[in-house]
Tab-separated table of C-alpha atoms in Angstrom:
chain	number	residue	atom	x	y	z
A	255	MET	CA	-27.788	-30.553	-26.845
A	256	VAL	CA	-26.622	-29.627	-30.190
A	257	SER	CA	-23.407	-31.380	-29.918
A	258	ARG	CA	-25.043	-34.544	-28.479
A	259	ALA	CA	-27.462	-34.454	-31.393
A	260	ARG	CA	-24.659	-34.315	-33.870
A	261	ASP	CA	-21.898	-36.501	-32.398
A	262	GLY	CA	-23.999	-39.657	-32.062
A	263	ARG	CA	-23.382	-40.212	-28.484
A	264	ASP	CA	-27.046	-40.183	-27.769
A	265	MET	CA	-27.753	-42.556	-30.651
A	266	GLY	CA	-28.863	-44.972	-27.848
A	267	PRO	CA	-29.210	-48.660	-27.816
A	268	GLU	CA	-29.540	-49.159	-31.531
A	269	ASN	CA	-25.796	-48.756	-31.834
A	270	GLU	CA	-25.117	-51.469	-29.330
A	271	PRO	CA	-24.144	-54.975	-30.309
A	272	ARG	CA	-26.967	-56.559	-32.322
A	273	GLY	CA	-29.069	-59.393	-31.167
A	274	GLU	CA	-29.025	-58.478	-27.420
A	275	ARG	CA	-31.287	-55.606	-27.235
A	276	ALA	CA	-34.804	-56.384	-27.091
A	277	GLU	CA	-34.724	-59.557	-25.037
A	278	HIS	CA	-32.529	-58.391	-22.226
A	279	ALA	CA	-32.896	-55.645	-19.713
A	280	PRO	CA	-33.851	-52.667	-21.716
A	281	ALA	CA	-31.118	-50.076	-22.113
A	282	GLY	CA	-31.183	-46.348	-22.507
A	283	LEU	CA	-34.235	-45.077	-24.189
A	284	GLU	CA	-36.168	-48.178	-23.559
A	285	ARG	CA	-35.569	-47.951	-19.763
A	286	TRP	CA	-36.414	-44.181	-19.940
A	287	LEU	CA	-39.598	-44.818	-21.875
A	288	ALA	CA	-40.678	-47.448	-19.317
A	289	ALA	CA	-40.214	-44.863	-16.641
A	290	VAL	CA	-42.176	-42.201	-18.656
A	291	ALA	CA	-45.042	-44.711	-18.876
A	292	ARG	CA	-45.253	-44.504	-15.114
A	293	GLY	CA	-45.437	-40.690	-15.230
A	294	ASP	CA	-41.745	-40.019	-14.440
A	295	ARG	CA	-41.039	-36.487	-15.667
A	296	PRO	CA	-37.202	-36.510	-15.165
A	297	ALA	CA	-37.125	-39.577	-17.313
A	298	PHE	CA	-39.137	-37.713	-19.924
A	299	GLU	CA	-36.744	-34.990	-19.934
A	300	ARG	CA	-33.787	-37.259	-20.436
A	301	LEU	CA	-35.745	-38.865	-23.237
A	302	TYR	CA	-36.468	-35.398	-24.679
A	303	GLU	CA	-32.803	-34.616	-24.742
A	304	ALA	CA	-32.023	-37.790	-26.650
A	305	VAL	CA	-34.806	-37.754	-29.177
A	306	ALA	CA	-36.022	-34.055	-29.651
A	307	PRO	CA	-33.271	-33.198	-32.249
A	308	LYS	CA	-34.114	-36.271	-34.254
A	309	VAL	CA	-37.841	-35.812	-34.110
A	310	TYR	CA	-37.604	-32.072	-34.972
A	311	GLY	CA	-35.100	-32.771	-37.756
A	312	LEU	CA	-37.180	-35.415	-39.387
A	313	VAL	CA	-40.455	-33.373	-39.154
A	314	LEU	CA	-38.577	-30.240	-40.526
A	315	ARG	CA	-37.301	-32.420	-43.342
A	316	VAL	CA	-40.763	-33.481	-44.380
A	317	VAL	CA	-42.803	-30.474	-43.399
A	318	ARG	CA	-40.306	-27.685	-44.315
A	319	ASP	CA	-42.018	-24.857	-42.653
A	320	ARG	CA	-40.183	-24.079	-39.380
A	321	ALA	CA	-43.105	-22.850	-37.393
A	322	LEU	CA	-45.342	-25.659	-38.473
A	323	SER	CA	-42.554	-28.147	-37.842
A	324	GLU	CA	-42.116	-26.899	-34.333
A	325	GLU	CA	-45.913	-27.518	-33.773
A	326	VAL	CA	-45.763	-30.971	-35.215
A	327	ALA	CA	-42.705	-31.887	-33.306
A	328	GLN	CA	-44.418	-30.818	-30.147
A	329	GLU	CA	-47.379	-32.954	-30.942
A	330	VAL	CA	-45.155	-35.904	-31.508
A	331	LEU	CA	-43.256	-35.467	-28.108
A	332	VAL	CA	-46.474	-35.090	-26.248
A	333	GLU	CA	-47.767	-38.173	-27.901
A	334	VAL	CA	-44.624	-39.975	-26.714
A	335	TRP	CA	-45.479	-38.995	-23.193
A	336	ARG	CA	-49.227	-39.847	-23.600
A	337	SER	CA	-48.792	-43.251	-25.166
A	338	ALA	CA	-45.413	-44.388	-23.625
A	339	ALA	CA	-47.344	-47.262	-21.915
A	340	ARG	CA	-48.247	-48.675	-25.349
A	341	TYR	CA	-44.526	-48.990	-26.408
A	342	ASP	CA	-43.726	-52.751	-26.534
A	343	PRO	CA	-39.930	-53.400	-26.521
A	344	ARG	CA	-40.478	-56.866	-28.056
A	345	ARG	CA	-41.613	-55.184	-31.276
A	346	GLY	CA	-38.620	-52.900	-31.852
A	347	SER	CA	-36.476	-50.181	-30.345
A	348	ALA	CA	-37.704	-47.201	-28.606
A	349	LEU	CA	-36.134	-44.819	-31.129
A	350	ALA	CA	-37.821	-46.698	-33.970
A	351	TRP	CA	-41.222	-46.377	-32.144
A	352	VAL	CA	-40.680	-42.494	-31.568
A	353	MET	CA	-39.503	-41.919	-35.102
A	354	THR	CA	-42.430	-43.848	-36.527
A	355	ILE	CA	-44.744	-41.651	-34.679
A	356	ALA	CA	-42.901	-38.449	-35.893
A	357	HIS	CA	-42.937	-39.513	-39.464
A	358	ARG	CA	-46.500	-40.459	-39.560
A	359	ARG	CA	-47.508	-37.121	-37.873
A	360	ALA	CA	-45.297	-35.127	-40.404
A	361	VAL	CA	-46.852	-36.928	-43.368
A	362	ASP	CA	-50.321	-36.600	-42.000
A	363	ARG	CA	-49.837	-32.908	-41.734
A	364	VAL	CA	-48.286	-32.589	-45.181
A	365	ARG	CA	-51.225	-34.555	-46.735
A	366	SER	CA	-53.916	-32.752	-44.795
A	367	ALA	CA	-52.518	-29.376	-45.917
A	368	GLN	CA	-52.419	-30.154	-49.446
A	369	ALA	CA	-55.492	-29.929	-51.797
A	370	GLY	CA	-55.650	-31.424	-55.202
A	371	SER	CA	-54.286	-28.659	-57.253
A	372	ASP	CA	-51.707	-27.886	-54.719
A	373	ARG	CA	-50.403	-31.456	-54.810
A	374	GLU	CA	-50.022	-31.362	-58.652
A	375	GLU	CA	-47.959	-28.159	-58.137
A	376	ARG	CA	-45.876	-29.855	-55.487
A	377	VAL	CA	-45.191	-32.830	-57.707
A	378	ALA	CA	-44.208	-30.518	-60.440
A	379	ARG	CA	-41.940	-28.639	-58.201
A	380	MET	CA	-40.308	-31.798	-57.004
A	381	GLU	CA	-39.061	-32.690	-60.360
A	382	VAL	CA	-36.148	-30.373	-60.047
A	383	HIS	CA	-35.777	-30.718	-56.351
A	384	ARG	CA	-34.713	-34.241	-55.345
A	385	PRO	CA	-34.366	-34.869	-51.729
A	386	TYR	CA	-31.550	-37.305	-52.161
A	387	ASP	CA	-29.206	-34.489	-53.116
A	388	GLU	CA	-29.954	-32.811	-49.819
A	389	VAL	CA	-29.403	-36.018	-47.928
A	390	VAL	CA	-25.900	-36.166	-49.444
A	391	GLU	CA	-25.267	-32.555	-48.532
A	392	SER	CA	-26.247	-32.771	-44.972
A	393	VAL	CA	-24.254	-36.078	-44.528
A	394	GLU	CA	-21.158	-34.763	-42.861
A	395	ALA	CA	-18.119	-36.567	-41.762
A	396	ARG	CA	-20.117	-38.390	-39.138
A	397	LEU	CA	-19.395	-42.086	-39.209
A	398	GLU	CA	-23.061	-43.108	-38.998
A	399	ARG	CA	-24.135	-40.555	-41.617
A	400	GLU	CA	-21.315	-41.673	-43.790
A	401	ARG	CA	-22.421	-45.236	-43.485
A	402	LEU	CA	-25.993	-44.255	-44.430
A	403	ARG	CA	-24.766	-42.358	-47.392
A	404	ARG	CA	-22.675	-45.272	-48.586
A	405	CYS	CA	-25.644	-47.606	-48.011
A	406	LEU	CA	-27.937	-45.146	-49.995
A	407	GLU	CA	-25.475	-45.143	-52.836
A	408	GLY	CA	-25.516	-48.900	-52.801
A	409	LEU	CA	-29.066	-48.831	-53.903
A	410	THR	CA	-30.262	-48.701	-57.547
A	411	PRO	CA	-31.290	-45.306	-58.477
A	412	LEU	CA	-34.850	-46.228	-58.598
A	413	GLN	CA	-34.757	-47.854	-55.241
A	414	ARG	CA	-33.039	-44.882	-53.717
A	415	GLU	CA	-35.461	-42.367	-55.185
A	416	SER	CA	-38.531	-44.510	-54.292
A	417	VAL	CA	-37.329	-44.731	-50.680
A	418	THR	CA	-36.127	-41.147	-50.167
A	419	LEU	CA	-39.031	-39.434	-52.029
A	420	ALA	CA	-41.442	-41.344	-49.797
A	421	TYR	CA	-39.570	-40.967	-46.641
A	422	TYR	CA	-38.035	-37.496	-46.825
A	423	GLY	CA	-40.456	-35.989	-49.216
A	424	GLY	CA	-43.630	-37.540	-47.593
A	425	TYR	CA	-44.977	-38.592	-50.987
A	426	SER	CA	-47.348	-41.471	-51.435
A	427	TYR	CA	-46.283	-44.310	-53.618
A	428	ARG	CA	-48.666	-43.085	-56.176
A	429	GLU	CA	-46.973	-39.649	-56.208
A	430	VAL	CA	-43.555	-41.261	-56.286
A	431	ALA	CA	-44.602	-43.456	-59.305
A	432	GLU	CA	-45.559	-40.227	-61.090
A	433	LEU	CA	-42.341	-38.483	-60.196
A	434	VAL	CA	-39.984	-41.210	-61.322
A	435	ARG	CA	-42.378	-42.116	-64.174
A	436	SER	CA	-42.653	-45.822	-63.358
A	437	PRO	CA	-45.554	-48.109	-62.859
A	438	LEU	CA	-47.015	-48.407	-59.428
A	439	PRO	CA	-46.240	-52.131	-58.866
A	440	THR	CA	-42.554	-51.213	-59.725
A	441	VAL	CA	-42.408	-48.435	-57.241
A	442	LYS	CA	-43.983	-50.573	-54.486
A	443	THR	CA	-41.483	-53.290	-55.164
A	444	ARG	CA	-38.592	-50.915	-55.269
A	445	MET	CA	-39.616	-49.439	-51.874
A	446	ARG	CA	-39.607	-52.757	-50.274
A	447	ASP	CA	-36.446	-54.195	-51.898
A	448	GLY	CA	-34.696	-50.833	-51.411
A	449	LEU	CA	-35.452	-51.002	-47.598
A	450	ILE	CA	-34.246	-54.536	-47.508
A	451	ARG	CA	-30.974	-53.709	-49.101
A	452	LEU	CA	-30.647	-50.548	-46.897
A	453	ARG	CA	-31.454	-52.579	-43.774
A	454	ASP	CA	-28.903	-55.255	-44.653
A	455	CYS	CA	-26.281	-52.688	-45.378
A	456	LEU	CA	-26.831	-50.752	-42.202
A	457	GLY	CA	-26.712	-54.096	-40.289
A	458	VAL	CA	-30.116	-53.578	-38.674
A	459	GLU	CA	-30.895	-56.500	-36.468
A	460	ARG	CA	-33.115	-58.987	-38.084
B	25	MET	CA	-57.209	-54.479	-57.830
B	26	ARG	CA	-55.787	-56.658	-55.016
B	27	PRO	CA	-52.094	-57.092	-55.363
B	28	ASP	CA	-49.871	-59.260	-53.191
B	29	PRO	CA	-49.966	-57.533	-49.893
B	30	HIS	CA	-46.367	-58.444	-49.109
B	31	THR	CA	-45.089	-55.898	-51.723
B	32	LEU	CA	-46.897	-53.135	-49.721
B	33	ALA	CA	-44.598	-53.571	-46.641
B	34	GLY	CA	-42.058	-51.048	-48.005
B	35	ALA	CA	-44.675	-48.437	-48.840
B	36	TYR	CA	-46.342	-48.979	-45.436
B	37	ALA	CA	-43.100	-48.570	-43.550
B	38	LEU	CA	-42.496	-45.323	-45.386
B	39	ASP	CA	-45.989	-44.030	-44.712
B	40	ALA	CA	-46.504	-43.951	-48.457
B	41	ILE	CA	-49.983	-45.418	-48.567
B	42	ASP	CA	-52.422	-42.649	-48.775
B	43	ASP	CA	-55.410	-44.787	-49.437
B	44	ASP	CA	-56.969	-45.511	-46.119
B	45	LEU	CA	-58.684	-48.690	-47.166
B	46	GLU	CA	-55.566	-50.165	-48.829
B	47	ARG	CA	-53.645	-49.398	-45.688
B	48	ARG	CA	-56.295	-51.002	-43.542
B	49	ARG	CA	-56.289	-54.130	-45.788
B	50	PHE	CA	-52.526	-54.292	-45.360
B	51	GLU	CA	-52.821	-53.974	-41.558
B	52	GLN	CA	-55.395	-56.835	-41.561
B	53	HIS	CA	-52.822	-58.850	-43.424
B	54	LEU	CA	-50.126	-57.989	-41.005
B	55	ALA	CA	-52.276	-59.266	-38.155
B	56	GLU	CA	-52.263	-62.726	-39.737
B	57	CYS	CA	-48.723	-62.776	-41.010
B	58	ALA	CA	-45.979	-62.946	-38.337
B	59	GLU	CA	-43.257	-62.950	-41.018
B	60	CYS	CA	-44.711	-59.642	-42.416
B	61	ALA	CA	-44.862	-58.003	-38.950
B	62	HIS	CA	-41.224	-59.018	-38.436
B	63	GLU	CA	-40.073	-57.553	-41.770
B	64	LEU	CA	-42.036	-54.258	-41.015
B	65	ALA	CA	-40.256	-54.005	-37.671
B	66	THR	CA	-36.915	-54.270	-39.339
B	67	PHE	CA	-38.120	-51.612	-41.941
B	68	ALA	CA	-39.145	-49.269	-39.053
B	69	GLU	CA	-35.594	-49.613	-37.602
B	70	THR	CA	-34.128	-48.899	-40.997
B	71	ALA	CA	-36.457	-45.925	-41.498
B	72	ALA	CA	-35.390	-44.600	-38.149
B	73	ARG	CA	-31.861	-44.386	-39.348
B	74	LEU	CA	-32.838	-42.288	-42.172
B	75	GLY	CA	-34.724	-40.135	-39.812
B	76	GLN	CA	-31.961	-39.656	-37.273
B	77	ALA	CA	-29.560	-38.546	-39.949
B	78	MET	CA	-31.686	-35.390	-40.219
B	79	ALA	CA	-31.215	-34.396	-36.571
B	80	VAL	CA	-31.065	-30.606	-35.991
B	81	GLU	CA	-31.288	-28.663	-32.814
B	82	PRO	CA	-34.921	-27.871	-32.136
B	83	PRO	CA	-36.002	-24.182	-31.524
B	84	PRO	CA	-35.240	-23.087	-27.989
B	85	GLY	CA	-38.947	-22.737	-26.990
B	86	LEU	CA	-39.939	-26.279	-27.943
B	87	ARG	CA	-38.637	-27.892	-24.635
B	88	ALA	CA	-40.585	-25.526	-22.397
B	89	ASN	CA	-43.759	-25.842	-24.512
B	90	VAL	CA	-43.642	-29.697	-24.377
B	91	MET	CA	-42.818	-29.748	-20.702
B	92	ALA	CA	-45.769	-27.402	-20.056
B	93	ALA	CA	-48.047	-29.512	-22.400
B	94	ILE	CA	-47.460	-32.847	-20.802
B	95	GLY	CA	-48.605	-31.548	-17.448
B	96	GLN	CA	-52.063	-31.351	-19.049
B	97	VAL	CA	-52.188	-34.671	-20.795
B	98	ARG	CA	-53.382	-37.779	-19.307
B	99	GLN	CA	-51.259	-40.736	-20.090
B	100	LEU	CA	-52.782	-43.839	-21.718
B	101	PRO	CA	-53.005	-47.069	-19.728
B	102	PRO	CA	-51.104	-49.916	-21.026
B	103	ALA	CA	-52.915	-52.067	-23.519
B	104	VAL	CA	-54.334	-54.960	-21.738
B	105	ALA	CA	-57.014	-57.437	-22.819
B	106	SER	CA	-60.330	-55.994	-21.916
B	107	PRO	CA	-62.985	-57.968	-20.156
B	108	GLY	CA	-65.283	-57.851	-23.066
B	109	ALA	CA	-68.417	-58.867	-21.215
B	110	ARG	CA	-68.771	-55.482	-19.759
B	111	ARG	CA	-69.327	-53.513	-22.860
B	112	ARG	CA	-72.620	-52.389	-24.294
B	113	ARG	CA	-74.665	-52.766	-21.221
B	114	ILE	CA	-74.906	-48.967	-20.689
B	115	GLY	CA	-76.586	-46.653	-23.188
B	116	TRP	CA	-78.412	-48.793	-25.523
B	117	ALA	CA	-81.660	-47.204	-25.175
B	118	PRO	CA	-80.431	-44.070	-26.915
B	119	TRP	CA	-78.937	-45.924	-29.809
B	120	LEU	CA	-82.054	-47.977	-30.276
B	121	ALA	CA	-83.931	-44.706	-30.758
B	122	ALA	CA	-81.608	-43.597	-33.347
B	123	VAL	CA	-81.487	-46.892	-35.181
B	124	ALA	CA	-85.329	-46.291	-35.257
B	125	ALA	CA	-84.665	-42.952	-37.057
B	126	VAL	CA	-83.501	-44.965	-40.061
B	127	ALA	CA	-85.584	-48.046	-39.435
B	128	ALA	CA	-88.676	-45.818	-39.448
B	129	VAL	CA	-87.908	-44.922	-42.958
B	130	VAL	CA	-86.374	-47.920	-44.390
B	131	LEU	CA	-88.627	-50.529	-42.836
B	132	ALA	CA	-91.522	-48.481	-41.797
B	133	VAL	CA	-91.099	-49.690	-38.254
B	134	VAL	CA	-91.727	-47.242	-35.471
B	135	ALA	CA	-89.808	-47.891	-32.373
B	136	VAL	CA	-89.716	-44.775	-30.360
B	137	ARG	CA	-88.381	-44.666	-26.753
B	138	ALA	CA	-88.556	-41.083	-25.517
B	139	GLN	CA	-90.368	-37.916	-26.726
B	140	ASP	CA	-87.217	-35.654	-26.593
B	141	GLN	CA	-85.354	-38.170	-28.763
B	142	VAL	CA	-88.129	-38.285	-31.169
B	143	GLU	CA	-88.062	-34.461	-31.612
B	144	ARG	CA	-84.275	-34.395	-31.819
B	145	LEU	CA	-84.367	-37.068	-34.456
B	146	GLU	CA	-87.160	-35.766	-36.505
B	147	ALA	CA	-85.114	-33.307	-38.418
B	148	ALA	CA	-82.475	-35.830	-39.146
B	149	ASN	CA	-85.216	-38.247	-40.142
B	150	ARG	CA	-86.647	-35.954	-42.764
B	151	GLN	CA	-83.098	-35.470	-44.277
B	152	VAL	CA	-82.689	-39.304	-44.156
B	153	ALA	CA	-86.084	-39.653	-45.918
B	154	ALA	CA	-85.087	-37.050	-48.455
B	155	ALA	CA	-81.806	-38.774	-49.280
B	156	LEU	CA	-83.497	-42.156	-49.484
B	157	ALA	CA	-86.317	-40.900	-51.712
B	158	ALA	CA	-83.789	-39.522	-54.265
B	159	PRO	CA	-83.696	-41.706	-57.418
B	160	ASP	CA	-79.901	-42.376	-57.081
B	161	ALA	CA	-80.022	-43.143	-53.445
B	162	ARG	CA	-77.750	-45.991	-52.459
B	163	VAL	CA	-77.427	-47.703	-49.047
B	164	ALA	CA	-74.486	-49.507	-47.574
B	165	THR	CA	-73.746	-50.889	-44.246
B	166	ALA	CA	-70.834	-52.486	-42.337
B	167	ALA	CA	-70.118	-53.907	-38.866
B	168	ALA	CA	-67.640	-52.230	-36.575
B	169	GLU	CA	-64.656	-54.214	-35.238
B	170	ARG	CA	-65.725	-54.149	-31.566
B	171	GLY	CA	-69.528	-54.138	-31.848
B	172	GLY	CA	-71.825	-51.728	-33.514
B	173	ARG	CA	-72.446	-50.857	-37.123
B	174	GLY	CA	-72.671	-47.972	-39.557
B	175	THR	CA	-75.063	-47.239	-42.378
B	176	VAL	CA	-74.409	-44.753	-45.144
B	177	VAL	CA	-77.138	-43.450	-47.353
B	178	ILE	CA	-75.865	-41.361	-50.224
B	179	SER	CA	-77.613	-39.382	-52.886
B	180	ARG	CA	-75.131	-37.539	-55.084
B	181	GLU	CA	-77.950	-35.791	-56.891
B	182	GLU	CA	-79.417	-34.423	-53.712
B	183	GLY	CA	-75.770	-33.685	-52.452
B	184	ARG	CA	-76.617	-35.689	-49.220
B	185	LEU	CA	-74.729	-38.303	-47.418
B	186	VAL	CA	-76.293	-39.584	-44.296
B	187	PHE	CA	-74.277	-41.492	-41.879
B	188	VAL	CA	-75.798	-43.481	-38.895
B	189	ALA	CA	-73.640	-45.025	-36.230
B	190	GLU	CA	-75.185	-47.559	-33.837
B	191	GLY	CA	-74.094	-49.497	-30.859
B	192	LEU	CA	-70.388	-48.438	-30.720
B	193	PRO	CA	-68.875	-49.460	-27.321
B	194	ALA	CA	-68.651	-46.784	-24.608
B	195	LEU	CA	-65.435	-44.810	-24.369
B	196	PRO	CA	-63.408	-43.468	-21.496
B	197	GLU	CA	-64.142	-39.697	-20.901
B	198	ASP	CA	-60.930	-38.541	-22.576
B	199	ARG	CA	-61.792	-40.203	-25.858
B	200	THR	CA	-64.399	-39.636	-28.522
B	201	TYR	CA	-65.399	-41.221	-31.840
B	202	GLN	CA	-64.672	-39.174	-34.883
B	203	VAL	CA	-66.345	-39.672	-38.168
B	204	TRP	CA	-64.374	-39.110	-41.468
B	205	GLN	CA	-65.129	-38.872	-44.984
B	206	ILE	CA	-62.372	-40.603	-46.847
B	207	ALA	CA	-61.424	-39.904	-50.562
B	208	PRO	CA	-58.307	-41.248	-52.198
B	209	GLY	CA	-55.506	-39.157	-50.715
B	210	ARG	CA	-57.683	-36.966	-48.613
B	211	ILE	CA	-59.537	-37.478	-45.260
B	212	ARG	CA	-61.845	-34.989	-43.847
B	213	SER	CA	-63.319	-34.862	-40.565
B	214	ALA	CA	-67.145	-35.067	-40.446
B	215	GLY	CA	-67.487	-34.414	-36.767
B	216	LEU	CA	-67.435	-36.108	-33.388
B	217	VAL	CA	-69.998	-38.685	-32.151
B	218	GLY	CA	-70.505	-40.274	-28.714
B	219	ALA	CA	-71.075	-43.921	-28.030
B	220	GLU	CA	-74.763	-43.365	-28.287
B	221	ALA	CA	-76.256	-43.559	-31.686
B	222	ALA	CA	-75.625	-40.782	-34.000
B	223	THR	CA	-77.162	-39.500	-37.288
B	224	MET	CA	-75.170	-37.163	-39.405
B	225	VAL	CA	-76.224	-35.492	-42.547
B	226	LEU	CA	-73.399	-34.301	-44.584
B	227	ALA	CA	-72.525	-32.920	-47.942
B	228	PRO	CA	-70.498	-35.551	-49.621
B	229	ALA	CA	-66.817	-34.792	-49.918
B	230	PRO	CA	-65.512	-34.766	-53.562
B	231	GLY	CA	-64.618	-38.253	-54.412
B	232	VAL	CA	-65.707	-39.734	-51.085
B	233	SER	CA	-65.063	-43.524	-51.196
B	234	SER	CA	-65.869	-44.419	-47.594
B	235	VAL	CA	-66.930	-43.127	-44.298
B	236	GLY	CA	-64.665	-44.231	-41.299
B	237	VAL	CA	-64.953	-43.934	-37.536
B	238	THR	CA	-61.876	-43.699	-35.266
B	239	VAL	CA	-61.259	-43.287	-31.658
B	240	GLU	CA	-59.480	-39.905	-31.010
B	241	PRO	CA	-58.537	-37.780	-27.937
B	242	ALA	CA	-61.466	-35.830	-26.733
B	243	GLY	CA	-61.990	-32.727	-28.804
B	244	GLY	CA	-61.034	-34.758	-31.896
B	245	SER	CA	-57.936	-34.656	-34.159
B	246	PRO	CA	-57.265	-32.860	-37.369
B	247	GLN	CA	-56.485	-36.157	-38.984
B	248	PRO	CA	-57.249	-39.671	-37.781
B	249	THR	CA	-54.501	-40.980	-35.487
B	250	GLY	CA	-55.411	-44.663	-35.682
B	251	THR	CA	-57.004	-47.070	-37.978
B	252	PRO	CA	-60.812	-46.974	-38.268
B	253	LEU	CA	-62.787	-49.429	-36.178
B	254	LEU	CA	-65.618	-48.881	-38.647
B	255	LEU	CA	-65.469	-48.433	-42.316
B	256	VAL	CA	-68.405	-48.182	-44.669
B	257	GLU	CA	-67.597	-48.033	-48.325
B	258	VAL	CA	-69.732	-45.486	-50.003
B	259	PRO	CA	-71.567	-46.951	-53.030
B	260	ALA	CA	-70.590	-45.676	-56.362
B	261	THR	CA	-73.634	-44.211	-58.175
């Protein structure tokens, strides 16, 4: 499972030729998810193999605490089982659907855990601790990761920080604005145009 | 402040909007803007790339725990258009009685249906009366998306926030309504309510700006898992 998580073979349909995925017979994850919606446990086990390392890795990145991350990852995976029938392949890939659930849960957990004073402290701490550096470190020789790294480097510093502080750090745009000392409208705009540039660089289907 | 909602698409895709009301407004905009919904879908794919780059092996116990847990979780049915006619036929006597709890005070109308309900509501009624009698009492009301409405009475001096929900549609057994006090950046559960009317007397959360109701799995959730179907803005004093 480890090797599969690392080597990208399980990256699923999103690595297939663009423009063919959603409209045709669903491949890989999408097919399994459709079976999961009908209560198919073996299909869920295959889905688990494919997505659990990504779900756990993302949750851990945002939440940081290992025990808590395991708990959140479990909630996410159970939620995938529970609401599989609500996944609509016309609206995006199965992986994006799963990762959206994972990120939302992780962020909810971080936000509900933090009280006002705690939040200020966390913001202060973040000033010397920028997630982007860690992204760079954990991007190994893997092709996909290398591509992501290059694409992140292609962003302006403010775009990159706005996107990564929000996504990996779990910060709200208000908090991000405070961290990067920029006006709110600027940060909102940088998040959007940063994602547009990243999307186009990664060749995400439009 | 009502900025161009398009610019929020990035923040929304990154789960970086912590103001519930603002997020809800954006979602309303999304429902009307196919182009925005499409852009958001491409952002979700992009964000997923950022996420999967973080993949690490999960702890060994996770798999067994997940497999054990799903055995006890009922799966949601697919989303299908519901036959709207069937809603709200059942259980409207109870909510009428609770509407009366507030109406009795606000409008001096007495509309009592059953003795036990009266007794149950009397205590709440006194609290509603106390909140309303406060010099700084303010009242706000809002309609719910799928029928029903909510009323908030707040007295900051008395430290009381009364929330009354009425006429919400019945839910399947494995779901419940959950009430939330929403302050910027912070959402706190105020408890669970059924489809029948409910009156809650709460201490206002610091900075509370609205009271929302979401549909949650039975037993409730630590934080809302969906968008509120009812949102009442708490009046500023």
